[in-house]
XYZ file of C-alpha atoms in Angstrom:
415
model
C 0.000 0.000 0.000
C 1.529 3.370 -1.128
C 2.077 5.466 1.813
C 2.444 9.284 2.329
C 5.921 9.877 1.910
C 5.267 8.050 -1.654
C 4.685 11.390 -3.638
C 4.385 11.896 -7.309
C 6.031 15.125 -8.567
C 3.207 17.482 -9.198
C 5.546 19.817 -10.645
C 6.737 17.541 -13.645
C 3.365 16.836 -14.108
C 2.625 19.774 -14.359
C 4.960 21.308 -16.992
C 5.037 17.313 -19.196
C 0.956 18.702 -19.372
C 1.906 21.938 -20.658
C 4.577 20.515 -22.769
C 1.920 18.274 -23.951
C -0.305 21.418 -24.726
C 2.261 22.661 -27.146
C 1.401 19.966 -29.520
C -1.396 21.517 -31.524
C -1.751 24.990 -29.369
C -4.378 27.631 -30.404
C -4.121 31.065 -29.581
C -6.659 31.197 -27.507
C -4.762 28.593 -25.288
C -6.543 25.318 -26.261
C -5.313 22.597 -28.019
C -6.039 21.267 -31.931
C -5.160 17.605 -32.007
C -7.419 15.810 -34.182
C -6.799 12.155 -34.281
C -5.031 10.172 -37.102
C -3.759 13.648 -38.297
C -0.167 14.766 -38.106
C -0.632 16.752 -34.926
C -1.704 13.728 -33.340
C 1.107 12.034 -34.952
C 3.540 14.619 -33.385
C 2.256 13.938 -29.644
C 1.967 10.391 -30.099
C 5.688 10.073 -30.852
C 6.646 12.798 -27.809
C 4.210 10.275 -25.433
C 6.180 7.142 -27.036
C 9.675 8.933 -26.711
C 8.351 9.978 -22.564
C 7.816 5.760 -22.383
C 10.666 4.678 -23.662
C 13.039 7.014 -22.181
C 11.833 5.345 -18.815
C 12.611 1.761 -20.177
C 8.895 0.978 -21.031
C 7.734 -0.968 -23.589
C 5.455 0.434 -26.391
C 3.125 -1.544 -28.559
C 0.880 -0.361 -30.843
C -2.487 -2.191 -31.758
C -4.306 -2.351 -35.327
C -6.288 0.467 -34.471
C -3.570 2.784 -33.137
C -3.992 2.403 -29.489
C -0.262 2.431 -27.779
C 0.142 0.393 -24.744
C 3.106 1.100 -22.794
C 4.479 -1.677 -20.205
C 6.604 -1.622 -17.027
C 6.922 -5.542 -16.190
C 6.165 -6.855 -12.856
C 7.983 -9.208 -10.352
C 5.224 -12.150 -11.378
C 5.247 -12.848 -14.948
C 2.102 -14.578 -14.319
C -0.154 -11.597 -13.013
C -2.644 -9.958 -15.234
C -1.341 -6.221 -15.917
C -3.169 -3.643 -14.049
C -3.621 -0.481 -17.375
C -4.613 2.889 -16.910
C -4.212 6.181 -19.652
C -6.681 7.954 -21.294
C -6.393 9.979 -24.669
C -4.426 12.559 -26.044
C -6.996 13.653 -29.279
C -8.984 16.706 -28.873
C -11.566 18.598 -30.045
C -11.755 21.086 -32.949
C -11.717 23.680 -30.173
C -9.809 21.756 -27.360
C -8.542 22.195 -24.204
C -5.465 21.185 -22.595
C -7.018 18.441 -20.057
C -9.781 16.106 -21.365
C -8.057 12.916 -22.080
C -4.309 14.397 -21.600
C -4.906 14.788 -17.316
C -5.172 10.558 -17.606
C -2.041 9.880 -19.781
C 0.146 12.264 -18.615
C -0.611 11.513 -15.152
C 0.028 8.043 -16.178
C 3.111 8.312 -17.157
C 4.040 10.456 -13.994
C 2.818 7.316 -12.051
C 5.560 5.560 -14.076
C 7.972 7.869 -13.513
C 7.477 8.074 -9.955
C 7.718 4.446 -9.670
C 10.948 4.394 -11.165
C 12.338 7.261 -8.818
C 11.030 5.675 -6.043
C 12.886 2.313 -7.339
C 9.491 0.237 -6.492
C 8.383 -2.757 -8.002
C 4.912 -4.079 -8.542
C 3.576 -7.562 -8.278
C 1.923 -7.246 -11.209
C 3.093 -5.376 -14.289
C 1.598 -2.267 -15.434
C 0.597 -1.185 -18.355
C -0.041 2.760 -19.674
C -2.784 3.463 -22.725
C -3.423 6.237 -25.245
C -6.620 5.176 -26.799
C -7.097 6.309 -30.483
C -9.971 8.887 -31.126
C -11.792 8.621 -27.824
C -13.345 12.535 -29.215
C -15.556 11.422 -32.310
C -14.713 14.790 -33.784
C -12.861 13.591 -37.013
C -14.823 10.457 -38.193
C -17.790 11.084 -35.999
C -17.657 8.155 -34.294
C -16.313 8.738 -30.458
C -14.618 5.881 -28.470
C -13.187 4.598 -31.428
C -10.205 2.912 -30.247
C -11.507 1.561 -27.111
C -15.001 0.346 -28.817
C -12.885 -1.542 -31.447
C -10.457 -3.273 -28.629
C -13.618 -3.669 -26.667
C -15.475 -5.774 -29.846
C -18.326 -3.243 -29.864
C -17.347 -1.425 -33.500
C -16.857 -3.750 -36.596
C -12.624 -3.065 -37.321
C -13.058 -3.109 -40.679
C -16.480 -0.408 -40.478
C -14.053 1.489 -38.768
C -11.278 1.682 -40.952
C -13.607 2.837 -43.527
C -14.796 6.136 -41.892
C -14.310 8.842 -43.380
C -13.832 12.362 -42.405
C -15.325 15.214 -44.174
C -12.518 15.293 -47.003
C -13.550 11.809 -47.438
C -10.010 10.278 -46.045
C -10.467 7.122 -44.451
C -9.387 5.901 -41.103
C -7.191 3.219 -42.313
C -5.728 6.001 -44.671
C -5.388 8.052 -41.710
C -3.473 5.210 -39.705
C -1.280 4.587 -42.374
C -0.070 7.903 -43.364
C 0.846 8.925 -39.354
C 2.601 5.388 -39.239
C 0.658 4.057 -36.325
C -1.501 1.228 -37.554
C 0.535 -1.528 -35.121
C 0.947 -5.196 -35.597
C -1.312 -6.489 -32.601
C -4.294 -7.084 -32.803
C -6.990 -4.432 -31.695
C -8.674 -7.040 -28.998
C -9.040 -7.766 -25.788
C -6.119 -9.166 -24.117
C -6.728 -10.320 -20.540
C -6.173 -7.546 -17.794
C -6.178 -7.018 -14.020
C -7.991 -3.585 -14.135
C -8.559 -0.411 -15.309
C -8.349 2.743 -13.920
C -8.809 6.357 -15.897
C -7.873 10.039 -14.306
C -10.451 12.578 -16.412
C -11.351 15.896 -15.426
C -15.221 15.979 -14.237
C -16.305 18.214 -17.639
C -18.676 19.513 -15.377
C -19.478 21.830 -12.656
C -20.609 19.752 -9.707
C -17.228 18.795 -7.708
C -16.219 22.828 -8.063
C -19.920 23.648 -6.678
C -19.667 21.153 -4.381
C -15.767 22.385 -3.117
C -14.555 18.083 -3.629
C -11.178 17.450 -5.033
C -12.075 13.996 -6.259
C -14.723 12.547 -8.073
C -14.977 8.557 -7.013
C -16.465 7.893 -10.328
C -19.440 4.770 -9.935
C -20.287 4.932 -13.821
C -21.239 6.202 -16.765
C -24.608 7.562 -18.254
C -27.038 5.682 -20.731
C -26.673 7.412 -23.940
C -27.952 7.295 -27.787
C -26.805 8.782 -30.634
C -28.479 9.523 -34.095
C -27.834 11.127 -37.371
C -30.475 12.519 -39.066
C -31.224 14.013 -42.497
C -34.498 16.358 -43.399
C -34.819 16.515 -46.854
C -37.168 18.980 -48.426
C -36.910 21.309 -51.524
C -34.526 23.950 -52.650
C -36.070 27.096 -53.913
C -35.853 30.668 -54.402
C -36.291 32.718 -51.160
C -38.151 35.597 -52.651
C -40.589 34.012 -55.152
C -41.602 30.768 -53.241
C -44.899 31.509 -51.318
C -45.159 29.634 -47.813
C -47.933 26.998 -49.216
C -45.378 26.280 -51.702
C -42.460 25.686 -49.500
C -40.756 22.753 -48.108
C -37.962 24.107 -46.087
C -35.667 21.501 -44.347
C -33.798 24.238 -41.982
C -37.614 24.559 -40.408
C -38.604 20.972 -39.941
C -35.053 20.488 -38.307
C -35.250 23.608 -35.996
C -38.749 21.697 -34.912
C -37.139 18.409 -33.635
C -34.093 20.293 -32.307
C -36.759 22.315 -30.050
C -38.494 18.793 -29.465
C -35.213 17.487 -28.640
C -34.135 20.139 -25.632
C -38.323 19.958 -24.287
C -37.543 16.176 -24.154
C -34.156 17.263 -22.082
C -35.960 19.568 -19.966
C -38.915 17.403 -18.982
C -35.964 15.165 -17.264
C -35.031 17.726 -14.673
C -31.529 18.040 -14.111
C -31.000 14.318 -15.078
C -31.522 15.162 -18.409
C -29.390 15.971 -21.021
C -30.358 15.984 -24.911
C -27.950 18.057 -27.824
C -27.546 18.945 -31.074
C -24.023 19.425 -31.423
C -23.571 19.137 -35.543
C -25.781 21.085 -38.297
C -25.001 21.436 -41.417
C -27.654 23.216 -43.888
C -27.678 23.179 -47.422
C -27.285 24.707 -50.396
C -26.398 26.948 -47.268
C -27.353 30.006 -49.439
C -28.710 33.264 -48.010
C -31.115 33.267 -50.638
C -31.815 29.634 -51.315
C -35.130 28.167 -48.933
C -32.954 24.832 -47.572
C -33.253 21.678 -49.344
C -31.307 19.635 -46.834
C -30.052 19.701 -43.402
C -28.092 17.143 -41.114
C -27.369 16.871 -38.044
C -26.865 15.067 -34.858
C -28.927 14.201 -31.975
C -28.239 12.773 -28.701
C -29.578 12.416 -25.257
C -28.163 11.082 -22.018
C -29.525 10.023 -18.809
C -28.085 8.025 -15.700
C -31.257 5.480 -15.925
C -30.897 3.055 -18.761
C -35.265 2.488 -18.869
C -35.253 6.615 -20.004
C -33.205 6.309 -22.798
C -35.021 3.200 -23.562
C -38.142 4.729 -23.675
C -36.574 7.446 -25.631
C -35.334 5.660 -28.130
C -38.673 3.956 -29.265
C -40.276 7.387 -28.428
C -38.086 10.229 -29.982
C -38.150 8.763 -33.942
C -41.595 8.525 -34.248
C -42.528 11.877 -32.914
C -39.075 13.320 -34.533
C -40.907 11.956 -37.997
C -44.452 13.218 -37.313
C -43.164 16.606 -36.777
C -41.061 16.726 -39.907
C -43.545 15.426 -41.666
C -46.416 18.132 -41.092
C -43.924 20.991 -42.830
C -43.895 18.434 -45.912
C -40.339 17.172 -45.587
C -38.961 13.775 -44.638
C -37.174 12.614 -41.819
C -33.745 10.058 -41.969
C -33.143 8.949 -38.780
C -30.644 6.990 -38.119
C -29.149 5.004 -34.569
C -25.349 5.594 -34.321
C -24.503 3.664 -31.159
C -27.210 2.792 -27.904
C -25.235 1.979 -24.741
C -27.010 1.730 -21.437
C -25.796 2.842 -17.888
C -22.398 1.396 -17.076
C -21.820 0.653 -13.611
C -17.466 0.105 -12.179
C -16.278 -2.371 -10.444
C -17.137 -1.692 -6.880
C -13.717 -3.371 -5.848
C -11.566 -0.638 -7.998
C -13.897 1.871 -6.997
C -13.025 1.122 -3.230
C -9.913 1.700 -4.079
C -9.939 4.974 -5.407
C -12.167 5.867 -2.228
C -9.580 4.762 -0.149
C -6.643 6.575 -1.778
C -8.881 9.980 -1.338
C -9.705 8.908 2.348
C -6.234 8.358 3.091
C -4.786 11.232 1.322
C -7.446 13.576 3.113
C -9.196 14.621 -0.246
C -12.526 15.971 -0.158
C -14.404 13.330 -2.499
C -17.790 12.617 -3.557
C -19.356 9.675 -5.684
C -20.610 10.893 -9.226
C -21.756 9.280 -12.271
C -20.178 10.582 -15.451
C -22.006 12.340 -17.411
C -19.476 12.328 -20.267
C -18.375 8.896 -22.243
C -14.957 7.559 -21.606
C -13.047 5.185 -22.838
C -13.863 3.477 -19.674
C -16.857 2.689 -20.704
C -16.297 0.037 -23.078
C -13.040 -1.427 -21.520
C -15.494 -1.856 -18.344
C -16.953 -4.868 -20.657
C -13.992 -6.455 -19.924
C -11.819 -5.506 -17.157
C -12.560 -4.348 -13.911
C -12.612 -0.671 -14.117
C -12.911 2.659 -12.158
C -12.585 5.996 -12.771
C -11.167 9.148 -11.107
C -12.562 12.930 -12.015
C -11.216 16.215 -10.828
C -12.996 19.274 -10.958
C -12.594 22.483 -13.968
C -13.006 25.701 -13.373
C -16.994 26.454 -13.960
C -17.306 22.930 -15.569
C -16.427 23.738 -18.946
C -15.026 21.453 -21.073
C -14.717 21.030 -25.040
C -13.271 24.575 -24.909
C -10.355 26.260 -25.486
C -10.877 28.122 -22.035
C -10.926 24.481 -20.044
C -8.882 24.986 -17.331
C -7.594 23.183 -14.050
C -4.788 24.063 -10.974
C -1.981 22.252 -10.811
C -2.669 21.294 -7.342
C -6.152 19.850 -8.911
C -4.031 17.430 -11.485
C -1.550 17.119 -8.385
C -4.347 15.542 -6.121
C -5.675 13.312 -9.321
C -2.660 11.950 -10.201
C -1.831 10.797 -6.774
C -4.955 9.395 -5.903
C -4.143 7.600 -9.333
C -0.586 6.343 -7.973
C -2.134 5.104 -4.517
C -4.894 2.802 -6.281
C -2.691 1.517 -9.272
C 0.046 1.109 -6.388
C -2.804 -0.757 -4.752
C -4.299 -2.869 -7.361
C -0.924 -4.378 -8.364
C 0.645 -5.447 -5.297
C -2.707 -7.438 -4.069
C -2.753 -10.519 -3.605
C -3.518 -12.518 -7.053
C -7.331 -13.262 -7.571
């Protein structure tokens, strides 16, 4: 059991985040690291060069996910992982995904300061495209290892210059030899920020994370008629920017009639001919909801398409509606989560138990390994933003709760 005088560096962290932050920097102090693109490409060799300088070893998998290993004293023990994801959004921040592999690999380098050795070895992950935001389809490396996505679907995503995935792994050099699959593990612990404002309101320094939020995603397509803005009387029109903006609206009344429990976005529109003009012919976009009971986004997923139809239809349009991905509430493994409690207890954290609201990468490698998660609060909850932003002594206390449970997990006794 790690004790007090075992302390990461919170420093080091610190400036390997920042250092990390370079990689892709806006100039409104966010970060730009779509996955599978050179950027990425350019942190993913910095994070491999970090490993190996410590004597780790790297492997990449089929779908570009980079484990990185520190062996163990029993070559027979299941490895004990942990990481995150270093892709971003369009309009990124420094912390979502980075906090968890950076403070990763401080856990490593503590470890080897410290000149300890674990029971079981350990193993540190970057999981490929965890954002969505280039291929529009989050969680991609995880749900491939994790058997939920279809590897050779995914390789033929495309983004909207109609580049593929597997195009995209090849030309950064990091489509691996191994196989993008399970392998058998020990657990699986992930450091996030919250991405939300309750541990600030609530003045905690840790989130003991107990699991993730049912969600469902859609795309969806109204398609009505082009035509001429200034000669096309309403009785005449079909206008697809309309019969969207009416299931958008339907889509936050659903949210609000959920309380604070419920969440329900449309993050992507895209209207065409996109003329100022031109009545629209076309418009996509996305639609999701959330909730932390599984039965609501049931019931809103036989609901939502129906009504979603009947109200495009009355403006004369149609209605595409199609089901990206349905997953329902994921609960952790109460025996990693008690570990993470502990580590806060004993540390003398402030900490509450939250379910994330936000998917993780988690998520799906909770399928399969015992998994838990740690959050740590952002300043007013925002997230997805180039203004994200967390104290030092914030990824200080995350990181070491991180080091204490890891520390934990690997030295048990085998199960």
């Amino acid at each position: 059991m790690a004790g007090t005088n075992q302390r990461i560096d919170g420093k080091r962290l610190w400036d390997s985040l920042m250092a990390m932050a370079e990689i892709g920097a806006t100039p409104k102090g966010g970060v730009k690291r779509l996955t599978l693109t050179e950027v990425d490409r350019e942190g993913r060799d910095r994070f491999r060069q970090w490993c190996e300088a410590l004597g780790l070893t790297v492997r990449v998998d089929a779908i570009g996910n980079m484990f990185a290993r520190r062996e163990g004293r029993d070559p027979s023990r299941l490895p004990v992982l942990f990481g995150s994801h270093l892709d971003s959004q369009p309009t990124g921040g420094k912390f979502d995904g980075a906090l968890g592999v950076i403070a990763g690999l401080e856990v490593m380098r503590t470890l080897n300061d410290l000149n300890i050795s674990t029971d079981a070895p350990l193993e540190l992950v970057n999981w490929t495209d965890e954002e969505g935001s280039r291929f529009g389809h989050s969680l991609m490396g995880s749900g491939t290892w994790a058997g939920v996505y279809d590897e050779a679907k995914v390789n033929a995503l495309t983004d909207v210059e109609g580049v593929t995935v597997g195009a995209a792994l090849n030309s950064i050099g990091y489509r691996g030899p191994h196989p993008a699959k399970p392998f058998p593990a020990d657990a699986y612990f992930e450091l996030h920020i919250e991405q939300g404002p309750i541990l600030e309101r609530d003045g905690k320094q840790i989130g003991i994370v107990t699991g993730a939020q049912a969600q469902v995603w859609y795309d969806a397509v109204v398609t009505g008629q082009d035509a001429h803005a200034g000669t096309t009387p309403p009785s005449a029109r079909k206008d697809a920017l309309v019969a969207a903006a009416r299931v958008i609206a339907h889509v936050d009344a659903l949210m609000r009639a959920r309380g604070e429990d419920g969440r329900g976005t449309v993050g992507f529109l895209q209207v065409l001919p996109n003329s100022c003009n031109v009545v629209p012919g076309e418009v996509r976009f996305s639609v999701e909801f959330r909730h932390p009971r599984t039965e609501e986004i049931e019931h809103l997923a036989t609901t939502f398409p129906k009504e979603a139809e009947k109200l495009v239809a009355e403006t004369g349009c149609q209605l595409e509606l199609r089901e990206k991905f349905r997953f329902a509430h994921q609960p952790f493994d109460p025996g990693c989560v008690e570990l993470v409690r502990q580590a806060a207890a004993r540390l003398g954290h402030g900490a509450r138990e939250i379910v994330s609201g936000a998917g993780h990468d988690a998520v799906y490698v909770a399928r399969h390994v015992p998994t838990a998660m740690i959050f740590t609060p952002c300043k007013d909850g925002l997230s997805h933003n180039e203004a994200e932003s967390i104290r030092p002594e914030e990824a200080e206390a995350g990181c070491q709760v991180l080091f204490e449970a890891v520390l934990a997990r690997a030295n048990a006794p085998a199960r």
